[in-house]
PDB file of C-alpha atoms in Angstrom:
ATOM      1  CA  ILE N   1     152.602  95.690  42.343  1.00  0.00           C
ATOM      2  CA  SER N   2     151.391  97.135  39.048  1.00  0.00           C
ATOM      3  CA  CYS N   3     149.115  94.211  38.181  1.00  0.00           C
ATOM      4  CA  PRO N   4     145.395  95.068  38.558  1.00  0.00           C
ATOM      5  CA  CYS N   5     144.632  91.403  39.191  1.00  0.00           C
ATOM      6  CA  ALA N   6     146.792  91.490  42.325  1.00  0.00           C
ATOM      7  CA  LEU N   7     144.869  94.564  43.517  1.00  0.00           C
ATOM      8  CA  VAL N   8     141.517  92.889  42.987  1.00  0.00           C
ATOM      9  CA  ILE N   9     142.579  89.641  44.657  1.00  0.00           C
ATOM     10  CA  SER N  10     144.335  91.270  47.628  1.00  0.00           C
ATOM     11  CA  ILE N  11     141.149  92.868  48.977  1.00  0.00           C
ATOM     12  CA  PRO N  12     138.980  89.727  49.446  1.00  0.00           C
ATOM     13  CA  LEU N  13     142.042  87.728  50.534  1.00  0.00           C
ATOM     14  CA  GLY N  14     142.742  90.377  53.152  1.00  0.00           C
ATOM     15  CA  PHE N  15     139.238  89.990  54.572  1.00  0.00           C
ATOM     16  CA  PHE N  16     139.449  86.198  54.371  1.00  0.00           C
ATOM     17  CA  GLY N  17     142.653  86.428  56.371  1.00  0.00           C
ATOM     18  CA  GLY N  18     140.922  88.588  58.982  1.00  0.00           C
ATOM     19  CA  ILE N  19     137.971  86.209  59.236  1.00  0.00           C
ATOM     20  CA  GLY N  20     140.375  83.280  59.609  1.00  0.00           C
ATOM     21  CA  ALA N  21     142.372  85.067  62.313  1.00  0.00           C
ATOM     22  CA  ALA N  22     139.144  85.797  64.205  1.00  0.00           C
ATOM     23  CA  SER N  23     137.981  82.178  63.976  1.00  0.00           C
ATOM     24  CA  LYS N  24     141.250  81.036  65.568  1.00  0.00           C
ATOM     25  CA  LYS N  25     140.336  83.244  68.534  1.00  0.00           C
ATOM     26  CA  GLY N  26     136.844  81.732  68.828  1.00  0.00           C
ATOM     27  CA  ILE N  27     135.060  84.518  66.934  1.00  0.00           C
ATOM     28  CA  LEU N  28     132.956  83.430  63.958  1.00  0.00           C
ATOM     29  CA  ILE N  29     132.273  86.292  61.537  1.00  0.00           C
ATOM     30  CA  LYS N  30     129.674  85.551  58.864  1.00  0.00           C
ATOM     31  CA  GLY N  31     131.108  87.817  56.165  1.00  0.00           C
ATOM     32  CA  GLY N  32     133.718  90.415  55.309  1.00  0.00           C
ATOM     33  CA  ASN N  33     131.118  93.191  55.472  1.00  0.00           C
ATOM     34  CA  TYR N  34     130.544  92.461  59.167  1.00  0.00           C
ATOM     35  CA  LEU N  35     134.283  92.395  59.837  1.00  0.00           C
ATOM     36  CA  GLU N  36     134.576  95.786  58.153  1.00  0.00           C
ATOM     37  CA  ALA N  37     131.544  97.107  60.074  1.00  0.00           C
ATOM     38  CA  LEU N  38     133.296  96.426  63.397  1.00  0.00           C
ATOM     39  CA  ASN N  39     135.633  99.315  62.565  1.00  0.00           C
ATOM     40  CA  ASP N  40     132.717 101.742  62.634  1.00  0.00           C
ATOM     41  CA  VAL N  41     130.898 100.607  65.791  1.00  0.00           C
ATOM     42  CA  GLY N  42     130.461 103.531  68.169  1.00  0.00           C
ATOM     43  CA  THR N  43     127.663 102.221  70.408  1.00  0.00           C
ATOM     44  CA  LEU N  44     127.529  98.780  72.027  1.00  0.00           C
ATOM     45  CA  VAL N  45     124.211  97.604  73.465  1.00  0.00           C
ATOM     46  CA  PHE N  46     124.252  94.608  75.818  1.00  0.00           C
ATOM     47  CA  ASP N  47     121.721  92.177  77.166  1.00  0.00           C
ATOM     48  CA  LYS N  48     122.398  91.359  80.848  1.00  0.00           C
ATOM     49  CA  THR N  49     121.741  87.710  81.666  1.00  0.00           C
ATOM     50  CA  GLY N  50     124.169  85.377  79.916  1.00  0.00           C
ATOM     51  CA  THR N  51     126.012  88.318  78.378  1.00  0.00           C
ATOM     52  CA  ILE N  52     127.238  90.560  81.197  1.00  0.00           C
ATOM     53  CA  THR N  53     126.540  87.807  83.731  1.00  0.00           C
ATOM     54  CA  LYS N  54     127.224  84.075  83.567  1.00  0.00           C
ATOM     55  CA  GLY N  55     123.576  83.051  83.418  1.00  0.00           C
ATOM     56  CA  VAL N  56     124.162  80.532  86.230  1.00  0.00           C
ATOM     57  CA  PHE N  57     121.605  81.170  88.975  1.00  0.00           C
ATOM     58  CA  LYS N  58     121.447  80.152  92.622  1.00  0.00           C
ATOM     59  CA  VAL N  59     118.880  80.890  95.342  1.00  0.00           C
ATOM     60  CA  THR N  60     120.616  83.160  97.847  1.00  0.00           C
ATOM     61  CA  ASP N  61     117.747  84.361 100.057  1.00  0.00           C
ATOM     62  CA  ILE N  62     114.134  83.526 100.881  1.00  0.00           C
ATOM     63  CA  LYS N  63     111.783  85.879 102.708  1.00  0.00           C
ATOM     64  CA  ALA N  64     108.398  84.781 104.103  1.00  0.00           C
ATOM     65  CA  TYR N  65     105.468  86.989 105.117  1.00  0.00           C
ATOM     66  CA  GLU N  66     102.053  86.512 106.687  1.00  0.00           C
ATOM     67  CA  ASP N  67     101.874  83.072 108.343  1.00  0.00           C
ATOM     68  CA  TYR N  68     104.114  81.296 105.830  1.00  0.00           C
ATOM     69  CA  SER N  69     107.534  79.762 106.525  1.00  0.00           C
ATOM     70  CA  LYS N  70     110.548  79.960 104.199  1.00  0.00           C
ATOM     71  CA  GLU N  71     110.183  76.241 103.472  1.00  0.00           C
ATOM     72  CA  GLU N  72     106.562  76.754 102.368  1.00  0.00           C
ATOM     73  CA  ILE N  73     107.528  79.684 100.126  1.00  0.00           C
ATOM     74  CA  LEU N  74     110.240  77.602  98.450  1.00  0.00           C
ATOM     75  CA  GLU N  75     107.825  74.697  98.003  1.00  0.00           C
ATOM     76  CA  LEU N  76     105.168  76.893  96.359  1.00  0.00           C
ATOM     77  CA  ALA N  77     107.798  78.433  94.077  1.00  0.00           C
ATOM     78  CA  ALA N  78     109.166  75.011  93.082  1.00  0.00           C
ATOM     79  CA  TYR N  79     105.679  73.755  92.252  1.00  0.00           C
ATOM     80  CA  GLY N  80     104.853  76.927  90.368  1.00  0.00           C
ATOM     81  CA  GLU N  81     108.052  76.823  88.304  1.00  0.00           C
ATOM     82  CA  ASN N  82     107.801  73.083  87.609  1.00  0.00           C
ATOM     83  CA  TYR N  83     106.910  73.444  83.914  1.00  0.00           C
ATOM     84  CA  SER N  84     109.411  76.207  83.174  1.00  0.00           C
ATOM     85  CA  ASN N  85     112.883  75.713  81.662  1.00  0.00           C
ATOM     86  CA  HIS N  86     114.028  79.239  82.470  1.00  0.00           C
ATOM     87  CA  PRO N  87     117.380  79.261  84.348  1.00  0.00           C
ATOM     88  CA  ILE N  88     115.773  81.056  87.318  1.00  0.00           C
ATOM     89  CA  ALA N  89     113.018  78.435  87.501  1.00  0.00           C
ATOM     90  CA  LEU N  90     115.571  75.623  87.320  1.00  0.00           C
ATOM     91  CA  SER N  91     117.586  77.144  90.163  1.00  0.00           C
ATOM     92  CA  ILE N  92     114.471  77.224  92.383  1.00  0.00           C
ATOM     93  CA  GLN N  93     113.652  73.604  91.537  1.00  0.00           C
ATOM     94  CA  GLN N  94     117.235  72.618  92.295  1.00  0.00           C
ATOM     95  CA  GLU N  95     117.100  74.372  95.669  1.00  0.00           C
ATOM     96  CA  TYR N  96     113.874  72.531  96.600  1.00  0.00           C
ATOM     97  CA  GLU N  97     115.388  69.073  95.992  1.00  0.00           C
ATOM     98  CA  LYS N  98     112.128  67.214  96.708  1.00  0.00           C
ATOM     99  CA  GLU N  99     109.649  65.335  94.575  1.00  0.00           C
ATOM    100  CA  ILE N 100     106.999  67.390  92.809  1.00  0.00           C
ATOM    101  CA  HIS N 101     103.474  65.950  92.840  1.00  0.00           C
ATOM    102  CA  LYS N 102     102.162  67.269  89.536  1.00  0.00           C
ATOM    103  CA  GLU N 103      98.549  66.356  90.323  1.00  0.00           C
ATOM    104  CA  TYR N 104      98.455  69.409  92.622  1.00  0.00           C
ATOM    105  CA  ILE N 105      99.327  71.755  89.727  1.00  0.00           C
ATOM    106  CA  LYS N 106      96.491  73.090  87.571  1.00  0.00           C
ATOM    107  CA  ASN N 107      95.735  75.994  85.219  1.00  0.00           C
ATOM    108  CA  TYR N 108      99.387  76.835  84.573  1.00  0.00           C
ATOM    109  CA  LYS N 109      99.813  80.074  82.611  1.00  0.00           C
ATOM    110  CA  ASP N 110     103.077  81.607  81.443  1.00  0.00           C
ATOM    111  CA  ILE N 111     102.790  85.408  81.271  1.00  0.00           C
ATOM    112  CA  PRO N 112     105.593  86.696  78.969  1.00  0.00           C
ATOM    113  CA  GLY N 113     107.892  89.176  80.630  1.00  0.00           C
ATOM    114  CA  LYS N 114     105.999  89.000  83.918  1.00  0.00           C
ATOM    115  CA  GLY N 115     105.996  85.481  85.412  1.00  0.00           C
ATOM    116  CA  ILE N 116     103.537  82.663  86.074  1.00  0.00           C
ATOM    117  CA  SER N 117     100.025  82.225  87.394  1.00  0.00           C
ATOM    118  CA  VAL N 118      99.105  78.745  88.557  1.00  0.00           C
ATOM    119  CA  GLU N 119      96.664  76.887  90.757  1.00  0.00           C
ATOM    120  CA  ILE N 120      98.457  74.819  93.409  1.00  0.00           C
ATOM    121  CA  ASN N 121      96.349  72.638  95.664  1.00  0.00           C
ATOM    122  CA  ASP N 122      93.290  74.826  94.885  1.00  0.00           C
ATOM    123  CA  ALA N 123      95.111  78.086  95.732  1.00  0.00           C
ATOM    124  CA  ASN N 124      95.732  80.762  93.070  1.00  0.00           C
ATOM    125  CA  ILE N 125      99.460  81.493  93.104  1.00  0.00           C
ATOM    126  CA  PHE N 126     101.400  84.204  91.254  1.00  0.00           C
ATOM    127  CA  LEU N 127     105.183  84.033  90.789  1.00  0.00           C
ATOM    128  CA  GLY N 128     107.117  86.712  88.985  1.00  0.00           C
ATOM    129  CA  ASN N 129     108.217  90.325  88.993  1.00  0.00           C
ATOM    130  CA  LYS N 130     106.606  93.319  90.632  1.00  0.00           C
ATOM    131  CA  GLY N 131     104.581  94.088  87.510  1.00  0.00           C
ATOM    132  CA  LEU N 132     102.776  90.736  87.696  1.00  0.00           C
ATOM    133  CA  LEU N 133     101.563  91.373  91.228  1.00  0.00           C
ATOM    134  CA  GLU N 134     100.621  94.965  90.481  1.00  0.00           C
ATOM    135  CA  ASP N 135      98.615  93.837  87.444  1.00  0.00           C
ATOM    136  CA  ASN N 136      96.575  91.705  89.859  1.00  0.00           C
ATOM    137  CA  GLU N 137      96.219  94.588  92.363  1.00  0.00           C
ATOM    138  CA  ILE N 138      98.466  92.944  94.961  1.00  0.00           C
ATOM    139  CA  SER N 139     100.593  95.164  97.216  1.00  0.00           C
ATOM    140  CA  VAL N 140     104.291  94.322  96.989  1.00  0.00           C
ATOM    141  CA  VAL N 141     106.996  94.479  99.657  1.00  0.00           C
ATOM    142  CA  GLU N 142     109.840  95.473  97.338  1.00  0.00           C
ATOM    143  CA  GLU N 143     113.353  94.068  97.666  1.00  0.00           C
ATOM    144  CA  ASP N 144     116.471  96.027  96.745  1.00  0.00           C
ATOM    145  CA  SER N 145     118.916  93.405  95.519  1.00  0.00           C
ATOM    146  CA  ILE N 146     121.543  92.918  92.825  1.00  0.00           C
ATOM    147  CA  GLY N 147     120.004  89.483  92.203  1.00  0.00           C
ATOM    148  CA  THR N 148     116.809  88.626  90.354  1.00  0.00           C
ATOM    149  CA  VAL N 149     113.772  88.978  92.621  1.00  0.00           C
ATOM    150  CA  VAL N 150     110.849  86.543  92.357  1.00  0.00           C
ATOM    151  CA  TYR N 151     107.726  87.674  94.202  1.00  0.00           C
ATOM    152  CA  ILE N 152     105.193  85.045  95.331  1.00  0.00           C
ATOM    153  CA  ALA N 153     101.540  85.839  96.019  1.00  0.00           C
ATOM    154  CA  ASP N 154      98.648  83.696  97.275  1.00  0.00           C
ATOM    155  CA  GLU N 155      95.311  85.001  95.964  1.00  0.00           C
ATOM    156  CA  ASP N 156      95.564  88.725  96.808  1.00  0.00           C
ATOM    157  CA  ARG N 157      98.445  88.607  99.342  1.00  0.00           C
ATOM    158  CA  HIS N 158     102.185  88.946  98.817  1.00  0.00           C
ATOM    159  CA  ILE N 159     103.415  86.023 100.914  1.00  0.00           C
ATOM    160  CA  GLY N 160     107.099  85.718 100.081  1.00  0.00           C
ATOM    161  CA  THR N 161     110.111  86.656  98.002  1.00  0.00           C
ATOM    162  CA  ILE N 162     112.946  84.582  96.579  1.00  0.00           C
ATOM    163  CA  ILE N 163     116.208  86.205  95.516  1.00  0.00           C
ATOM    164  CA  VAL N 164     118.159  84.389  92.823  1.00  0.00           C
ATOM    165  CA  SER N 165     121.661  85.688  92.185  1.00  0.00           C
ATOM    166  CA  ASP N 166     123.723  85.533  89.033  1.00  0.00           C
ATOM    167  CA  GLU N 167     127.483  86.109  88.949  1.00  0.00           C
ATOM    168  CA  LEU N 168     129.203  88.674  86.787  1.00  0.00           C
ATOM    169  CA  LYS N 169     131.545  87.245  84.195  1.00  0.00           C
ATOM    170  CA  GLU N 170     135.245  87.348  85.023  1.00  0.00           C
ATOM    171  CA  ASN N 171     137.105  90.542  84.073  1.00  0.00           C
ATOM    172  CA  VAL N 172     133.936  92.156  82.691  1.00  0.00           C
ATOM    173  CA  VAL N 173     134.806  95.524  84.298  1.00  0.00           C
ATOM    174  CA  SER N 174     138.261  95.659  82.684  1.00  0.00           C
ATOM    175  CA  ASP N 175     136.770  94.388  79.403  1.00  0.00           C
ATOM    176  CA  MET N 176     134.365  97.345  79.339  1.00  0.00           C
ATOM    177  CA  LYS N 177     137.229  99.775  79.935  1.00  0.00           C
ATOM    178  CA  LEU N 178     139.212  98.198  77.095  1.00  0.00           C
ATOM    179  CA  LEU N 179     136.292  98.658  74.700  1.00  0.00           C
ATOM    180  CA  LYS N 180     136.316 102.394  75.417  1.00  0.00           C
ATOM    181  CA  THR N 181     139.994 102.594  74.413  1.00  0.00           C
ATOM    182  CA  LEU N 182     139.146 100.970  71.062  1.00  0.00           C
ATOM    183  CA  GLY N 183     136.694 103.663  69.998  1.00  0.00           C
ATOM    184  CA  ILE N 184     133.427 102.597  71.635  1.00  0.00           C
ATOM    185  CA  LYS N 185     131.844 105.900  72.636  1.00  0.00           C
ATOM    186  CA  GLU N 186     128.740 104.625  74.435  1.00  0.00           C
ATOM    187  CA  THR N 187     127.680 101.423  76.201  1.00  0.00           C
ATOM    188  CA  ILE N 188     124.034 100.597  76.954  1.00  0.00           C
ATOM    189  CA  MET N 189     122.334  97.675  78.721  1.00  0.00           C
ATOM    190  CA  LEU N 190     118.790  96.437  78.050  1.00  0.00           C
ATOM    191  CA  SER N 191     117.339  94.055  80.636  1.00  0.00           C
ATOM    192  CA  GLY N 192     114.095  92.367  81.552  1.00  0.00           C
ATOM    193  CA  ASP N 193     115.114  92.534  85.216  1.00  0.00           C
ATOM    194  CA  ASN N 194     113.688  95.273  87.407  1.00  0.00           C
ATOM    195  CA  SER N 195     115.282  98.667  86.915  1.00  0.00           C
ATOM    196  CA  LEU N 196     116.975  98.786  90.328  1.00  0.00           C
ATOM    197  CA  THR N 197     118.726  95.445  89.809  1.00  0.00           C
ATOM    198  CA  ALA N 198     119.769  96.331  86.273  1.00  0.00           C
ATOM    199  CA  LYS N 199     121.038  99.754  87.384  1.00  0.00           C
ATOM    200  CA  LYS N 200     123.186  98.212  90.127  1.00  0.00           C
ATOM    201  CA  VAL N 201     124.772  95.773  87.711  1.00  0.00           C
ATOM    202  CA  GLY N 202     125.346  98.581  85.216  1.00  0.00           C
ATOM    203  CA  ASP N 203     127.034 100.757  87.843  1.00  0.00           C
ATOM    204  CA  ILE N 204     129.364  97.926  88.896  1.00  0.00           C
ATOM    205  CA  VAL N 205     130.339  97.071  85.327  1.00  0.00           C
ATOM    206  CA  GLY N 206     130.609 100.667  84.098  1.00  0.00           C
ATOM    207  CA  ILE N 207     127.718 100.790  81.609  1.00  0.00           C
ATOM    208  CA  ASP N 208     126.813 104.324  80.493  1.00  0.00           C
ATOM    209  CA  HIS N 209     123.020 103.866  80.262  1.00  0.00           C
ATOM    210  CA  VAL N 210     120.760 101.134  81.659  1.00  0.00           C
ATOM    211  CA  TYR N 211     117.124 100.298  80.818  1.00  0.00           C
ATOM    212  CA  GLY N 212     115.276  97.708  82.941  1.00  0.00           C
ATOM    213  CA  ASP N 213     111.787  96.210  83.249  1.00  0.00           C
ATOM    214  CA  LEU N 214     111.699  95.601  79.495  1.00  0.00           C
ATOM    215  CA  LEU N 215     109.429  93.032  77.883  1.00  0.00           C
ATOM    216  CA  PRO N 216     110.802  91.353  74.713  1.00  0.00           C
ATOM    217  CA  GLN N 217     108.875  93.691  72.411  1.00  0.00           C
ATOM    218  CA  GLU N 218     109.932  96.682  74.503  1.00  0.00           C
ATOM    219  CA  LYS N 219     113.575  95.727  73.986  1.00  0.00           C
ATOM    220  CA  VAL N 220     113.061  96.062  70.245  1.00  0.00           C
ATOM    221  CA  HIS N 221     111.279  99.407  70.691  1.00  0.00           C
ATOM    222  CA  GLN N 222     114.028 100.739  72.949  1.00  0.00           C
ATOM    223  CA  PHE N 223     116.683  99.604  70.486  1.00  0.00           C
ATOM    224  CA  GLU N 224     114.850 101.416  67.687  1.00  0.00           C
ATOM    225  CA  GLU N 225     115.019 104.577  69.808  1.00  0.00           C
ATOM    226  CA  ILE N 226     118.768 104.067  70.255  1.00  0.00           C
ATOM    227  CA  LEU N 227     119.185 103.727  66.480  1.00  0.00           C
ATOM    228  CA  LYS N 228     117.052 106.818  65.915  1.00  0.00           C
ATOM    229  CA  ASN N 229     119.137 108.892  68.345  1.00  0.00           C
ATOM    230  CA  ASN N 230     122.437 107.629  66.922  1.00  0.00           C
ATOM    231  CA  HIS N 231     124.141 110.532  65.195  1.00  0.00           C
ATOM    232  CA  GLY N 232     126.924 110.425  62.640  1.00  0.00           C
ATOM    233  CA  ASN N 233     128.204 107.441  60.704  1.00  0.00           C
ATOM    234  CA  ARG N 234     128.996 105.277  63.737  1.00  0.00           C
ATOM    235  CA  LYS N 235     127.239 101.918  63.823  1.00  0.00           C
ATOM    236  CA  VAL N 236     125.250 100.347  66.678  1.00  0.00           C
ATOM    237  CA  ALA N 237     126.018  96.761  67.713  1.00  0.00           C
ATOM    238  CA  PHE N 238     123.956  94.538  70.001  1.00  0.00           C
ATOM    239  CA  VAL N 239     125.348  91.701  72.128  1.00  0.00           C
ATOM    240  CA  GLY N 240     122.934  89.031  73.409  1.00  0.00           C
ATOM    241  CA  ASP N 241     122.357  85.326  73.866  1.00  0.00           C
ATOM    242  CA  GLY N 242     118.659  84.500  74.375  1.00  0.00           C
ATOM    243  CA  VAL N 243     115.634  83.768  72.211  1.00  0.00           C
ATOM    244  CA  ASN N 244     114.216  87.161  73.181  1.00  0.00           C
ATOM    245  CA  ASP N 245     117.364  88.828  71.842  1.00  0.00           C
ATOM    246  CA  ALA N 246     116.970  87.451  68.300  1.00  0.00           C
ATOM    247  CA  PRO N 247     114.797  90.337  66.953  1.00  0.00           C
ATOM    248  CA  VAL N 248     117.241  92.936  68.294  1.00  0.00           C
ATOM    249  CA  LEU N 249     120.269  91.016  66.981  1.00  0.00           C
ATOM    250  CA  ALA N 250     118.681  90.972  63.532  1.00  0.00           C
ATOM    251  CA  ARG N 251     117.849  94.694  63.698  1.00  0.00           C
ATOM    252  CA  ALA N 252     121.309  95.848  64.818  1.00  0.00           C
ATOM    253  CA  ASP N 253     123.949  97.132  62.408  1.00  0.00           C
ATOM    254  CA  VAL N 254     126.127  94.370  63.856  1.00  0.00           C
ATOM    255  CA  GLY N 255     124.531  91.546  65.864  1.00  0.00           C
ATOM    256  CA  ILE N 256     126.901  89.676  68.195  1.00  0.00           C
ATOM    257  CA  ALA N 257     125.696  86.443  69.816  1.00  0.00           C
ATOM    258  CA  MET N 258     127.214  84.625  72.773  1.00  0.00           C
ATOM    259  CA  GLY N 259     127.406  81.170  71.175  1.00  0.00           C
ATOM    260  CA  GLY N 260     128.536  79.007  74.083  1.00  0.00           C
ATOM    261  CA  LEU N 261     125.287  79.068  76.061  1.00  0.00           C
ATOM    262  CA  GLY N 262     123.282  81.118  73.583  1.00  0.00           C
ATOM    263  CA  SER N 263     120.050  79.990  71.972  1.00  0.00           C
ATOM    264  CA  ASP N 264     119.920  78.713  68.383  1.00  0.00           C
ATOM    265  CA  ALA N 265     117.633  81.613  67.452  1.00  0.00           C
ATOM    266  CA  ALA N 266     120.149  84.196  68.707  1.00  0.00           C
ATOM    267  CA  ILE N 267     123.044  82.501  66.899  1.00  0.00           C
ATOM    268  CA  GLU N 268     121.052  82.300  63.663  1.00  0.00           C
ATOM    269  CA  ALA N 269     119.996  85.964  63.809  1.00  0.00           C
ATOM    270  CA  SER N 270     123.484  87.282  64.581  1.00  0.00           C
ATOM    271  CA  ASP N 271     126.278  88.460  62.279  1.00  0.00           C
ATOM    272  CA  ILE N 272     129.093  87.454  64.631  1.00  0.00           C
ATOM    273  CA  VAL N 273     129.197  84.534  67.094  1.00  0.00           C
ATOM    274  CA  ILE N 274     131.523  84.440  70.113  1.00  0.00           C
ATOM    275  CA  LEU N 275     132.046  80.772  70.935  1.00  0.00           C
ATOM    276  CA  THR N 276     133.576  81.296  74.378  1.00  0.00           C
ATOM    277  CA  ASP N 277     130.953  83.784  75.662  1.00  0.00           C
ATOM    278  CA  GLU N 278     133.731  86.194  76.730  1.00  0.00           C
ATOM    279  CA  ILE N 279     133.161  89.951  76.511  1.00  0.00           C
ATOM    280  CA  SER N 280     136.909  90.368  75.868  1.00  0.00           C
ATOM    281  CA  LYS N 281     136.458  88.673  72.472  1.00  0.00           C
ATOM    282  CA  ILE N 282     134.584  91.763  71.267  1.00  0.00           C
ATOM    283  CA  SER N 283     137.758  93.793  71.799  1.00  0.00           C
ATOM    284  CA  THR N 284     139.758  91.089  70.050  1.00  0.00           C
ATOM    285  CA  GLY N 285     137.365  91.196  67.095  1.00  0.00           C
ATOM    286  CA  ILE N 286     137.632  94.981  66.849  1.00  0.00           C
ATOM    287  CA  LYS N 287     141.440  94.788  66.905  1.00  0.00           C
ATOM    288  CA  ILE N 288     141.414  92.179  64.124  1.00  0.00           C
ATOM    289  CA  ALA N 289     138.974  94.323  62.114  1.00  0.00           C
ATOM    290  CA  LYS N 290     141.206  97.387  62.469  1.00  0.00           C
ATOM    291  CA  LYS N 291     144.324  95.451  61.474  1.00  0.00           C
ATOM    292  CA  THR N 292     142.529  93.907  58.487  1.00  0.00           C
ATOM    293  CA  LYS N 293     141.368  97.318  57.296  1.00  0.00           C
ATOM    294  CA  ARG N 294     144.883  98.733  57.687  1.00  0.00           C
ATOM    295  CA  ILE N 295     146.412  95.909  55.625  1.00  0.00           C
ATOM    296  CA  VAL N 296     143.776  96.178  52.882  1.00  0.00           C
ATOM    297  CA  THR N 297     144.203  99.975  52.741  1.00  0.00           C
ATOM    298  CA  GLU N 298     147.986  99.644  52.539  1.00  0.00           C
ATOM    299  CA  ASN N 299     147.621  97.173  49.660  1.00  0.00           C
ATOM    300  CA  ILE N 300     145.358  99.576  47.770  1.00  0.00           C
ATOM    301  CA  ASP N 301     147.620 102.592  48.374  1.00  0.00           C
ATOM    302  CA  PHE N 302     150.770 100.645  47.497  1.00  0.00           C
ATOM    303  CA  ARG N 303     149.366  99.485  44.179  1.00  0.00           C
ATOM    304  CA  SER N 304     147.582 102.695  43.224  1.00  0.00           C
ATOM    305  CA  ASN N 305     150.777 104.709  43.738  1.00  0.00           C
ATOM    306  CA  SER N 306     153.035 102.255  41.892  1.00  0.00           C
ATOM    307  CA  VAL N 307     154.559 102.921  38.479  1.00  0.00           C
ATOM    308  CA  ILE N 308     152.811 101.138  35.603  1.00  0.00           C
ATOM    309  CA  SER N 309     155.224  98.847  33.830  1.00  0.00           C
ATOM    310  CA  PRO N 310     156.074  99.227  30.094  1.00  0.00           C
ATOM    311  CA  PHE N 311     154.310  95.919  29.535  1.00  0.00           C
ATOM    312  CA  MET N 312     151.069  97.329  30.957  1.00  0.00           C
ATOM    313  CA  ILE N 313     151.441 100.473  28.806  1.00  0.00           C
ATOM    314  CA  SER N 314     151.817  98.370  25.686  1.00  0.00           C
ATOM    315  CA  ILE N 315     148.600  96.515  26.523  1.00  0.00           C
ATOM    316  CA  PHE N 316     146.602  99.753  26.770  1.00  0.00           C
TER     317      PHE N 316
END
């Protein structure tokens, strides 16, 4: 108890023990400083797709306008999304289930945060969110849906809409409530989905504030605003899984990556990796951090209040 060496050794060993306990639960913490920082997190900021939701998409509805049929809308969307590896694009291709003749696809352009412009069989086609169509002065028949909405336009006409739905992760509502009991004062969601969709998901899950229609660079800007408006000594953590989340994960006081389906860039930029992609593991990590801090503090108090032995006195 009175040995200073034991005091010095007990502190790092306490954190090593906490990191080891977390790893057994599927939570990889990249250093004792990040484990300690979990004690001070007051604001949790979440990405939506792959974090709050499973990131597994399925076409649930197709709407056709003008003189187009639903089958034609799906075919145009499948051709337009042929070169994309985005989960939404893959779900549309899977729904189509027919062979794609790539010779009909020309002038493919990926527009970050908006969608795709492509020439299909000599027709100029746009596929993406409302902003993409509005940028090209195309009137949009808006859809109010909890799923992701893909608008399809031919030249200057909105000809169809495809709704792709993503499921919420199991127990995410109860997980959010548990976080509040562990000292999280505020929860925020940043999403590239349209604001109405993001707001609906946020209301269901119990998120305090929701920001939608965000491009990757706008996510970083919005996060900077959150950091700027954060008062007191409480830290801000970000939870995400995609390539677009990497800059925000790196900027956060504590970056938490969903490692199961998450991108390599997100995992590399993060401070903590959750291998099972479960929101509940954040609560588990906070509990382990609190217990680790309590044990380390007890060790310090126990030794600092102990009586120095005669042997120690003789040394000094």
